[in-house]
Amino acid sequence: MTDAVGSIDMPDADDETTESKKKSRKGGKRGKKGPLGRLALFYRQIIAELRKVVWPTRSQLTTYTTVVIVFVVIMIGLVTVIDYGFQEAVKYVFG
C-alpha cells in the first residue's frame, strides 16, 4: 500500500535515520561561538527587533497617555467609593 509520499514499507531514499540526524547535528550556530559571541549575537538580535517596532507619533503618545490617566483616575474613584461603602457597612454591623 502506498501513500502520497511513498511506500509505507520502504521509506524514501532521502530520509535519514534518527541516529544519523543526532550525529550530524552539532549545535548549529550556537555551538560554534563562545560566550562573548553568543552575547554579541543576542544584542544584535535585540537591535534588529527594535528596528521592526512601529513607534507611535507624538500625538498618538499624547492620546494614549491621556486615555491611561483618565482610566486610572476612574478606577481610583471606583475603588474609593467601594472602599467607603464597605467601611460604612462594617461600622453599621460592628459598631
PDB file of C-alpha atoms in Angstrom:
ATOM      1  CA  MET A   1       0.000   0.000   0.000  1.00  0.00           C
ATOM      2  CA  THR A   2       1.339   3.457  -0.842  1.00  0.00           C
ATOM      3  CA  ASP A   3       0.510   6.982   0.194  1.00  0.00           C
ATOM      4  CA  ALA A   4       1.325  10.393  -1.292  1.00  0.00           C
ATOM      5  CA  VAL A   5       4.936  10.280  -0.043  1.00  0.00           C
ATOM      6  CA  GLY A   6       5.940   6.743  -0.907  1.00  0.00           C
ATOM      7  CA  SER A   7       5.713   3.208   0.279  1.00  0.00           C
ATOM      8  CA  ILE A   8       4.820   2.570   3.894  1.00  0.00           C
ATOM      9  CA  ASP A   9       7.047  -0.489   3.988  1.00  0.00           C
ATOM     10  CA  MET A  10      10.091   1.209   2.475  1.00  0.00           C
ATOM     11  CA  PRO A  11      10.963   4.800   3.479  1.00  0.00           C
ATOM     12  CA  ASP A  12      12.045   7.338   0.867  1.00  0.00           C
ATOM     13  CA  ALA A  13      15.702   7.293  -0.096  1.00  0.00           C
ATOM     14  CA  ASP A  14      16.423  10.804   1.243  1.00  0.00           C
ATOM     15  CA  ASP A  15      15.023  10.076   4.730  1.00  0.00           C
ATOM     16  CA  GLU A  16      17.644   9.896   7.443  1.00  0.00           C
ATOM     17  CA  THR A  17      17.561   7.637  10.436  1.00  0.00           C
ATOM     18  CA  THR A  18      17.420   9.185  13.877  1.00  0.00           C
ATOM     19  CA  GLU A  19      20.980   8.086  14.637  1.00  0.00           C
ATOM     20  CA  SER A  20      22.452   9.897  11.647  1.00  0.00           C
ATOM     21  CA  LYS A  21      20.412  13.023  12.496  1.00  0.00           C
ATOM     22  CA  LYS A  22      21.827  13.049  16.006  1.00  0.00           C
ATOM     23  CA  LYS A  23      25.388  12.601  14.792  1.00  0.00           C
ATOM     24  CA  SER A  24      25.235  15.264  12.079  1.00  0.00           C
ATOM     25  CA  ARG A  25      23.797  17.907  14.368  1.00  0.00           C
ATOM     26  CA  LYS A  26      26.471  19.786  16.290  1.00  0.00           C
ATOM     27  CA  GLY A  27      24.531  22.611  17.958  1.00  0.00           C
ATOM     28  CA  GLY A  28      24.124  24.796  14.900  1.00  0.00           C
ATOM     29  CA  LYS A  29      25.359  28.372  15.089  1.00  0.00           C
ATOM     30  CA  ARG A  30      25.363  28.446  18.873  1.00  0.00           C
ATOM     31  CA  GLY A  31      27.784  25.573  19.216  1.00  0.00           C
ATOM     32  CA  LYS A  32      30.492  27.335  17.211  1.00  0.00           C
ATOM     33  CA  LYS A  33      30.595  30.598  19.190  1.00  0.00           C
ATOM     34  CA  GLY A  34      31.899  31.293  22.651  1.00  0.00           C
ATOM     35  CA  PRO A  35      30.005  33.124  25.364  1.00  0.00           C
ATOM     36  CA  LEU A  36      31.003  36.567  24.072  1.00  0.00           C
ATOM     37  CA  GLY A  37      29.974  35.670  20.543  1.00  0.00           C
ATOM     38  CA  ARG A  38      26.574  34.491  21.760  1.00  0.00           C
ATOM     39  CA  LEU A  39      26.152  37.670  23.807  1.00  0.00           C
ATOM     40  CA  ALA A  40      27.020  39.820  20.782  1.00  0.00           C
ATOM     41  CA  LEU A  41      24.534  37.842  18.672  1.00  0.00           C
ATOM     42  CA  PHE A  42      21.868  38.372  21.353  1.00  0.00           C
ATOM     43  CA  TYR A  43      22.367  42.153  21.318  1.00  0.00           C
ATOM     44  CA  ARG A  44      22.380  42.268  17.510  1.00  0.00           C
ATOM     45  CA  GLN A  45      19.061  40.414  17.517  1.00  0.00           C
ATOM     46  CA  ILE A  46      17.639  42.863  20.067  1.00  0.00           C
ATOM     47  CA  ILE A  47      18.600  45.827  17.891  1.00  0.00           C
ATOM     48  CA  ALA A  48      17.159  44.120  14.811  1.00  0.00           C
ATOM     49  CA  GLU A  49      13.842  43.557  16.615  1.00  0.00           C
ATOM     50  CA  LEU A  50      13.730  47.156  17.859  1.00  0.00           C
ATOM     51  CA  ARG A  51      14.108  48.369  14.273  1.00  0.00           C
ATOM     52  CA  LYS A  52      10.925  46.466  13.389  1.00  0.00           C
ATOM     53  CA  VAL A  53       8.887  48.264  16.058  1.00  0.00           C
ATOM     54  CA  VAL A  54       6.381  50.836  14.833  1.00  0.00           C
ATOM     55  CA  TRP A  55       6.904  53.709  17.244  1.00  0.00           C
ATOM     56  CA  PRO A  56       3.917  55.982  17.994  1.00  0.00           C
ATOM     57  CA  THR A  57       3.894  59.608  16.904  1.00  0.00           C
ATOM     58  CA  ARG A  58       3.797  62.375  19.493  1.00  0.00           C
ATOM     59  CA  SER A  59       0.051  62.893  19.044  1.00  0.00           C
ATOM     60  CA  GLN A  60      -0.636  59.152  19.399  1.00  0.00           C
ATOM     61  CA  LEU A  61       1.520  59.036  22.509  1.00  0.00           C
ATOM     62  CA  THR A  62      -0.344  62.006  23.993  1.00  0.00           C
ATOM     63  CA  THR A  63      -3.681  60.335  23.245  1.00  0.00           C
ATOM     64  CA  TYR A  64      -2.601  57.005  24.752  1.00  0.00           C
ATOM     65  CA  THR A  65      -1.230  58.722  27.857  1.00  0.00           C
ATOM     66  CA  THR A  66      -4.429  60.725  28.336  1.00  0.00           C
ATOM     67  CA  VAL A  67      -6.574  57.609  27.990  1.00  0.00           C
ATOM     68  CA  VAL A  68      -4.470  55.745  30.570  1.00  0.00           C
ATOM     69  CA  ILE A  69      -4.542  58.624  33.065  1.00  0.00           C
ATOM     70  CA  VAL A  70      -8.327  59.048  32.712  1.00  0.00           C
ATOM     71  CA  PHE A  71      -8.837  55.299  33.154  1.00  0.00           C
ATOM     72  CA  VAL A  72      -6.632  55.225  36.262  1.00  0.00           C
ATOM     73  CA  VAL A  73      -8.486  58.204  37.787  1.00  0.00           C
ATOM     74  CA  ILE A  74     -11.852  56.495  37.132  1.00  0.00           C
ATOM     75  CA  MET A  75     -10.618  53.266  38.703  1.00  0.00           C
ATOM     76  CA  ILE A  76      -9.268  55.145  41.743  1.00  0.00           C
ATOM     77  CA  GLY A  77     -12.675  56.785  42.166  1.00  0.00           C
ATOM     78  CA  LEU A  78     -14.473  53.459  41.821  1.00  0.00           C
ATOM     79  CA  VAL A  79     -12.261  51.723  44.368  1.00  0.00           C
ATOM     80  CA  THR A  80     -12.579  54.693  46.742  1.00  0.00           C
ATOM     81  CA  VAL A  81     -16.396  54.590  46.581  1.00  0.00           C
ATOM     82  CA  ILE A  82     -16.471  50.813  47.097  1.00  0.00           C
ATOM     83  CA  ASP A  83     -13.993  51.078  49.989  1.00  0.00           C
ATOM     84  CA  TYR A  84     -16.046  53.823  51.637  1.00  0.00           C
ATOM     85  CA  GLY A  85     -19.173  51.695  51.226  1.00  0.00           C
ATOM     86  CA  PHE A  86     -17.523  48.697  52.877  1.00  0.00           C
ATOM     87  CA  GLN A  87     -16.212  50.931  55.671  1.00  0.00           C
ATOM     88  CA  GLU A  88     -19.694  52.254  56.416  1.00  0.00           C
ATOM     89  CA  ALA A  89     -21.154  48.737  56.245  1.00  0.00           C
ATOM     90  CA  VAL A  90     -18.580  47.455  58.749  1.00  0.00           C
ATOM     91  CA  LYS A  91     -19.282  50.404  61.058  1.00  0.00           C
ATOM     92  CA  TYR A  92     -23.033  49.662  60.857  1.00  0.00           C
ATOM     93  CA  VAL A  93     -22.597  45.922  61.506  1.00  0.00           C
ATOM     94  CA  PHE A  94     -19.930  46.051  64.228  1.00  0.00           C
ATOM     95  CA  GLY A  95     -20.127  49.485  65.518  1.00  0.00           C
TER      96      GLY A  95
END
